[in-house]
Amino acid sequence: MQCEVCGGEIRGKPVEVVVEGSEIKVCQKCKRFGMEVEKWKPYRRKISPEKKTLVMRKRSTPKIEIIEEVIPDFNMIIKRERERRNWTQEKFAKKINEKVSLIGKIERGEMVPEPKVLKKIEQLFNIKLTERIRDIEISPKGKEISPTLGDIAVIRKK
Ligand SMILES: [Zn+2]
Protein backbone atom coordinates (compact mmCIF):
# COMPACT_ATOMS: atom_id res chain seq x y z
CA MET A 1 0.00 0.00 0.00
CA GLN A 2 1.03 3.57 -0.57
CA CYS A 3 1.73 6.26 1.96
CA GLU A 4 -0.91 8.96 1.74
CA VAL A 5 1.60 11.71 2.42
CA CYS A 6 4.67 10.96 0.32
CA GLY A 7 3.09 8.43 -2.03
CA GLY A 8 5.88 5.95 -1.44
CA GLU A 9 5.35 2.26 -0.90
CA ILE A 10 4.91 1.45 2.78
CA ARG A 11 7.23 -1.29 3.95
CA GLY A 12 5.85 -3.11 6.94
CA LYS A 13 2.97 -1.82 8.95
CA PRO A 14 1.44 1.52 7.97
CA VAL A 15 1.08 4.10 10.70
CA GLU A 16 -2.30 5.69 11.20
CA VAL A 17 -2.01 9.34 11.98
CA VAL A 18 -4.33 12.27 12.22
CA VAL A 19 -3.56 15.28 10.11
CA GLU A 20 -5.85 18.22 10.65
CA GLY A 21 -8.78 16.06 11.64
CA SER A 22 -8.43 13.34 9.04
CA GLU A 23 -7.10 9.88 9.70
CA ILE A 24 -4.64 8.75 7.08
CA LYS A 25 -2.23 5.85 6.67
CA VAL A 26 1.37 6.84 6.25
CA CYS A 27 4.86 5.37 6.26
CA GLN A 28 7.24 5.46 9.22
CA LYS A 29 8.97 8.55 7.81
CA CYS A 30 5.81 10.60 7.44
CA LYS A 31 4.25 9.80 10.80
CA ARG A 32 5.92 12.88 12.27
CA PHE A 33 3.59 15.04 10.20
CA GLY A 34 0.57 13.95 12.16
CA MET A 35 -0.53 12.79 15.55
CA GLU A 36 -0.74 9.05 16.04
CA VAL A 37 -4.37 7.93 16.11
CA GLU A 38 -4.00 6.25 19.50
CA LYS A 39 -2.84 9.51 21.04
CA TRP A 40 -5.52 11.48 19.28
CA LYS A 41 -8.47 9.30 20.31
CA PRO A 42 -9.10 11.09 23.65
CA TYR A 43 -9.37 14.42 21.82
CA ARG A 44 -11.61 13.05 19.11
CA ARG A 45 -14.34 12.21 21.60
CA LYS A 46 -14.41 15.82 22.76
CA ILE A 47 -15.12 17.21 19.32
CA SER A 48 -18.81 17.91 18.83
CA PRO A 49 -20.41 17.27 15.39
CA GLU A 50 -20.49 20.98 14.52
CA LYS A 51 -16.93 21.44 15.54
CA LYS A 52 -15.88 18.45 13.51
CA THR A 53 -17.30 20.00 10.34
CA LEU A 54 -15.28 23.10 11.07
CA VAL A 55 -12.14 21.06 11.47
CA MET A 56 -12.76 19.30 8.19
CA ARG A 57 -13.40 22.52 6.31
CA LYS A 58 -10.19 24.03 7.57
CA ARG A 59 -8.17 21.15 6.25
CA SER A 60 -5.69 22.16 3.64
CA THR A 61 -3.25 20.40 1.42
CA PRO A 62 0.14 20.28 3.03
CA LYS A 63 2.91 22.16 1.35
CA ILE A 64 5.30 19.67 -0.11
CA GLU A 65 8.94 20.22 -0.74
CA ILE A 66 11.20 17.65 -2.28
CA ILE A 67 14.68 17.46 -0.93
CA GLU A 68 17.56 15.15 -1.64
CA GLU A 69 18.97 13.24 1.26
CA VAL A 70 21.87 10.86 1.53
CA ILE A 71 20.54 7.35 2.14
CA PRO A 72 21.16 6.04 5.67
CA ASP A 73 23.29 3.02 4.70
CA PHE A 74 25.43 4.85 2.15
CA ASN A 75 28.65 3.68 3.83
CA MET A 76 27.68 -0.01 3.55
CA ILE A 77 26.83 0.44 -0.11
CA ILE A 78 30.11 2.20 -0.90
CA LYS A 79 32.10 -0.47 0.92
CA ARG A 80 30.18 -3.25 -0.81
CA GLU A 81 30.75 -1.73 -4.25
CA ARG A 82 34.46 -1.28 -3.58
CA GLU A 83 34.89 -4.83 -2.27
CA ARG A 84 32.93 -6.23 -5.17
CA ARG A 85 35.66 -4.81 -7.43
CA ASN A 86 38.44 -6.09 -5.19
CA TRP A 87 39.77 -2.58 -4.76
CA THR A 88 41.72 -1.50 -1.75
CA GLN A 89 40.73 1.76 -0.09
CA GLU A 90 43.91 3.23 -1.63
CA LYS A 91 42.89 2.24 -5.13
CA PHE A 92 39.38 3.57 -4.59
CA ALA A 93 40.76 6.85 -3.21
CA LYS A 94 42.94 7.28 -6.31
CA LYS A 95 40.00 6.64 -8.63
CA ILE A 96 38.06 9.53 -7.17
CA ASN A 97 41.11 11.63 -6.39
CA GLU A 98 40.52 11.77 -2.65
CA LYS A 99 42.53 10.89 0.45
CA VAL A 100 42.51 7.34 1.79
CA SER A 101 41.70 8.68 5.25
CA LEU A 102 38.52 10.18 3.83
CA ILE A 103 37.48 6.84 2.33
CA GLY A 104 38.01 5.18 5.71
CA LYS A 105 35.83 7.73 7.43
CA ILE A 106 33.12 7.44 4.81
CA GLU A 107 33.06 3.64 4.93
CA ARG A 108 32.87 3.60 8.70
CA GLY A 109 29.98 5.99 8.48
CA GLU A 110 31.88 8.59 10.49
CA MET A 111 31.17 11.23 7.92
CA VAL A 112 28.82 11.94 5.08
CA PRO A 113 30.72 12.79 1.91
CA GLU A 114 30.20 16.28 0.59
CA PRO A 115 28.02 16.51 -2.53
CA LYS A 116 30.89 16.69 -5.02
CA VAL A 117 32.56 13.59 -3.54
CA LEU A 118 29.21 11.84 -3.43
CA LYS A 119 28.68 12.56 -7.13
CA LYS A 120 32.09 11.13 -8.00
CA ILE A 121 31.34 7.93 -6.08
CA GLU A 122 27.90 7.65 -7.65
CA GLN A 123 29.36 7.99 -11.14
CA LEU A 124 32.23 5.62 -10.46
CA PHE A 125 30.03 2.82 -9.18
CA ASN A 126 26.96 3.78 -11.19
CA ILE A 127 24.83 3.82 -8.07
CA LYS A 128 22.52 6.25 -6.33
CA LEU A 129 23.39 7.38 -2.83
CA THR A 130 20.72 9.97 -2.37
CA GLU A 131 16.98 9.71 -2.25
CA ARG A 132 14.30 12.25 -2.82
CA ILE A 133 12.23 12.74 0.23
CA ARG A 134 9.37 15.03 0.75
CA ASP A 135 9.38 17.60 3.40
CA ILE A 136 5.91 18.57 4.27
CA GLU A 137 4.92 21.68 6.01
CA ILE A 138 1.37 21.90 7.14
CA SER A 139 0.14 25.43 7.03
CA PRO A 140 -3.51 26.45 6.71
CA LYS A 141 -2.66 29.24 4.30
CA GLY A 142 -0.09 27.26 2.35
CA LYS A 143 -0.34 27.14 -1.39
CA GLU A 144 -1.54 23.90 -2.79
CA ILE A 145 1.03 21.86 -4.64
CA SER A 146 -0.24 18.69 -6.21
CA PRO A 147 2.36 16.02 -6.57
CA THR A 148 2.88 14.62 -10.04
CA LEU A 149 3.48 10.95 -10.68
CA GLY A 150 7.17 11.59 -11.27
CA ASP A 151 7.51 13.15 -7.84
CA ILE A 152 6.12 10.08 -6.19
CA ALA A 153 8.98 7.84 -7.23
CA VAL A 154 11.20 7.32 -4.23
CA ILE A 155 14.65 6.21 -5.16
CA ARG A 156 15.87 3.69 -2.69
CA LYS A 157 18.23 0.80 -2.99
CA LYS A 158 18.24 -2.01 -0.51
ZN1 LIG B 1 5.45 8.66 3.55
GROMACS .gro file of C-alpha atoms and ligand atoms in nm:
model
  159
    1MET     CA    1   0.000   0.000   0.000
    2GLN     CA    2   0.103   0.357  -0.057
    3CYS     CA    3   0.173   0.626   0.196
    4GLU     CA    4  -0.091   0.896   0.174
    5VAL     CA    5   0.160   1.171   0.242
    6CYS     CA    6   0.467   1.096   0.032
    7GLY     CA    7   0.309   0.843  -0.203
    8GLY     CA    8   0.588   0.595  -0.144
    9GLU     CA    9   0.535   0.226  -0.090
   10ILE     CA   10   0.491   0.145   0.278
   11ARG     CA   11   0.723  -0.129   0.395
   12GLY     CA   12   0.585  -0.311   0.694
   13LYS     CA   13   0.297  -0.182   0.895
   14PRO     CA   14   0.144   0.152   0.797
   15VAL     CA   15   0.108   0.410   1.070
   16GLU     CA   16  -0.230   0.569   1.120
   17VAL     CA   17  -0.201   0.934   1.198
   18VAL     CA   18  -0.433   1.227   1.222
   19VAL     CA   19  -0.356   1.528   1.011
   20GLU     CA   20  -0.585   1.822   1.065
   21GLY     CA   21  -0.878   1.606   1.164
   22SER     CA   22  -0.843   1.334   0.904
   23GLU     CA   23  -0.710   0.988   0.970
   24ILE     CA   24  -0.464   0.875   0.708
   25LYS     CA   25  -0.223   0.585   0.667
   26VAL     CA   26   0.137   0.684   0.625
   27CYS     CA   27   0.486   0.537   0.626
   28GLN     CA   28   0.724   0.546   0.922
   29LYS     CA   29   0.897   0.855   0.781
   30CYS     CA   30   0.581   1.060   0.744
   31LYS     CA   31   0.425   0.980   1.080
   32ARG     CA   32   0.592   1.288   1.227
   33PHE     CA   33   0.359   1.504   1.020
   34GLY     CA   34   0.057   1.395   1.216
   35MET     CA   35  -0.053   1.279   1.555
   36GLU     CA   36  -0.074   0.905   1.604
   37VAL     CA   37  -0.437   0.793   1.611
   38GLU     CA   38  -0.400   0.625   1.950
   39LYS     CA   39  -0.284   0.951   2.104
   40TRP     CA   40  -0.552   1.148   1.928
   41LYS     CA   41  -0.847   0.930   2.031
   42PRO     CA   42  -0.910   1.109   2.365
   43TYR     CA   43  -0.937   1.442   2.182
   44ARG     CA   44  -1.161   1.305   1.911
   45ARG     CA   45  -1.434   1.221   2.160
   46LYS     CA   46  -1.441   1.582   2.276
   47ILE     CA   47  -1.512   1.721   1.932
   48SER     CA   48  -1.881   1.791   1.883
   49PRO     CA   49  -2.041   1.727   1.539
   50GLU     CA   50  -2.049   2.098   1.452
   51LYS     CA   51  -1.693   2.144   1.554
   52LYS     CA   52  -1.588   1.845   1.351
   53THR     CA   53  -1.730   2.000   1.034
   54LEU     CA   54  -1.528   2.310   1.107
   55VAL     CA   55  -1.214   2.106   1.147
   56MET     CA   56  -1.276   1.930   0.819
   57ARG     CA   57  -1.340   2.252   0.631
   58LYS     CA   58  -1.019   2.403   0.757
   59ARG     CA   59  -0.817   2.115   0.625
   60SER     CA   60  -0.569   2.216   0.364
   61THR     CA   61  -0.325   2.040   0.142
   62PRO     CA   62   0.014   2.028   0.303
   63LYS     CA   63   0.291   2.216   0.135
   64ILE     CA   64   0.530   1.967  -0.011
   65GLU     CA   65   0.894   2.022  -0.074
   66ILE     CA   66   1.120   1.765  -0.228
   67ILE     CA   67   1.468   1.746  -0.093
   68GLU     CA   68   1.756   1.515  -0.164
   69GLU     CA   69   1.897   1.324   0.126
   70VAL     CA   70   2.187   1.086   0.153
   71ILE     CA   71   2.054   0.735   0.214
   72PRO     CA   72   2.116   0.604   0.567
   73ASP     CA   73   2.329   0.302   0.470
   74PHE     CA   74   2.543   0.485   0.215
   75ASN     CA   75   2.865   0.368   0.383
   76MET     CA   76   2.768  -0.001   0.355
   77ILE     CA   77   2.683   0.044  -0.011
   78ILE     CA   78   3.011   0.220  -0.090
   79LYS     CA   79   3.210  -0.047   0.092
   80ARG     CA   80   3.018  -0.325  -0.081
   81GLU     CA   81   3.075  -0.173  -0.425
   82ARG     CA   82   3.446  -0.128  -0.358
   83GLU     CA   83   3.489  -0.483  -0.227
   84ARG     CA   84   3.293  -0.623  -0.517
   85ARG     CA   85   3.566  -0.481  -0.743
   86ASN     CA   86   3.844  -0.609  -0.519
   87TRP     CA   87   3.977  -0.258  -0.476
   88THR     CA   88   4.172  -0.150  -0.175
   89GLN     CA   89   4.073   0.176  -0.009
   90GLU     CA   90   4.391   0.323  -0.163
   91LYS     CA   91   4.289   0.224  -0.513
   92PHE     CA   92   3.938   0.357  -0.459
   93ALA     CA   93   4.076   0.685  -0.321
   94LYS     CA   94   4.294   0.728  -0.631
   95LYS     CA   95   4.000   0.664  -0.863
   96ILE     CA   96   3.806   0.953  -0.717
   97ASN     CA   97   4.111   1.163  -0.639
   98GLU     CA   98   4.052   1.177  -0.265
   99LYS     CA   99   4.253   1.089   0.045
  100VAL     CA  100   4.251   0.734   0.179
  101SER     CA  101   4.170   0.868   0.525
  102LEU     CA  102   3.852   1.018   0.383
  103ILE     CA  103   3.748   0.684   0.233
  104GLY     CA  104   3.801   0.518   0.571
  105LYS     CA  105   3.583   0.773   0.743
  106ILE     CA  106   3.312   0.744   0.481
  107GLU     CA  107   3.306   0.364   0.493
  108ARG     CA  108   3.287   0.360   0.870
  109GLY     CA  109   2.998   0.599   0.848
  110GLU     CA  110   3.188   0.859   1.049
  111MET     CA  111   3.117   1.123   0.792
  112VAL     CA  112   2.882   1.194   0.508
  113PRO     CA  113   3.072   1.279   0.191
  114GLU     CA  114   3.020   1.628   0.059
  115PRO     CA  115   2.802   1.651  -0.253
  116LYS     CA  116   3.089   1.669  -0.502
  117VAL     CA  117   3.256   1.359  -0.354
  118LEU     CA  118   2.921   1.184  -0.343
  119LYS     CA  119   2.868   1.256  -0.713
  120LYS     CA  120   3.209   1.113  -0.800
  121ILE     CA  121   3.134   0.793  -0.608
  122GLU     CA  122   2.790   0.765  -0.765
  123GLN     CA  123   2.936   0.799  -1.114
  124LEU     CA  124   3.223   0.562  -1.046
  125PHE     CA  125   3.003   0.282  -0.918
  126ASN     CA  126   2.696   0.378  -1.119
  127ILE     CA  127   2.483   0.382  -0.807
  128LYS     CA  128   2.252   0.625  -0.633
  129LEU     CA  129   2.339   0.738  -0.283
  130THR     CA  130   2.072   0.997  -0.237
  131GLU     CA  131   1.698   0.971  -0.225
  132ARG     CA  132   1.430   1.225  -0.282
  133ILE     CA  133   1.223   1.274   0.023
  134ARG     CA  134   0.937   1.503   0.075
  135ASP     CA  135   0.938   1.760   0.340
  136ILE     CA  136   0.591   1.857   0.427
  137GLU     CA  137   0.492   2.168   0.601
  138ILE     CA  138   0.137   2.190   0.714
  139SER     CA  139   0.014   2.543   0.703
  140PRO     CA  140  -0.351   2.645   0.671
  141LYS     CA  141  -0.266   2.924   0.430
  142GLY     CA  142  -0.009   2.726   0.235
  143LYS     CA  143  -0.034   2.714  -0.139
  144GLU     CA  144  -0.154   2.390  -0.279
  145ILE     CA  145   0.103   2.186  -0.464
  146SER     CA  146  -0.024   1.869  -0.621
  147PRO     CA  147   0.236   1.602  -0.657
  148THR     CA  148   0.288   1.462  -1.004
  149LEU     CA  149   0.348   1.095  -1.068
  150GLY     CA  150   0.717   1.159  -1.127
  151ASP     CA  151   0.751   1.315  -0.784
  152ILE     CA  152   0.612   1.008  -0.619
  153ALA     CA  153   0.898   0.784  -0.723
  154VAL     CA  154   1.120   0.732  -0.423
  155ILE     CA  155   1.465   0.621  -0.516
  156ARG     CA  156   1.587   0.369  -0.269
  157LYS     CA  157   1.823   0.080  -0.299
  158LYS     CA  158   1.824  -0.201  -0.051
  159ZN      ZN  159   0.545   0.866   0.355
   0.00000   0.00000   0.00000
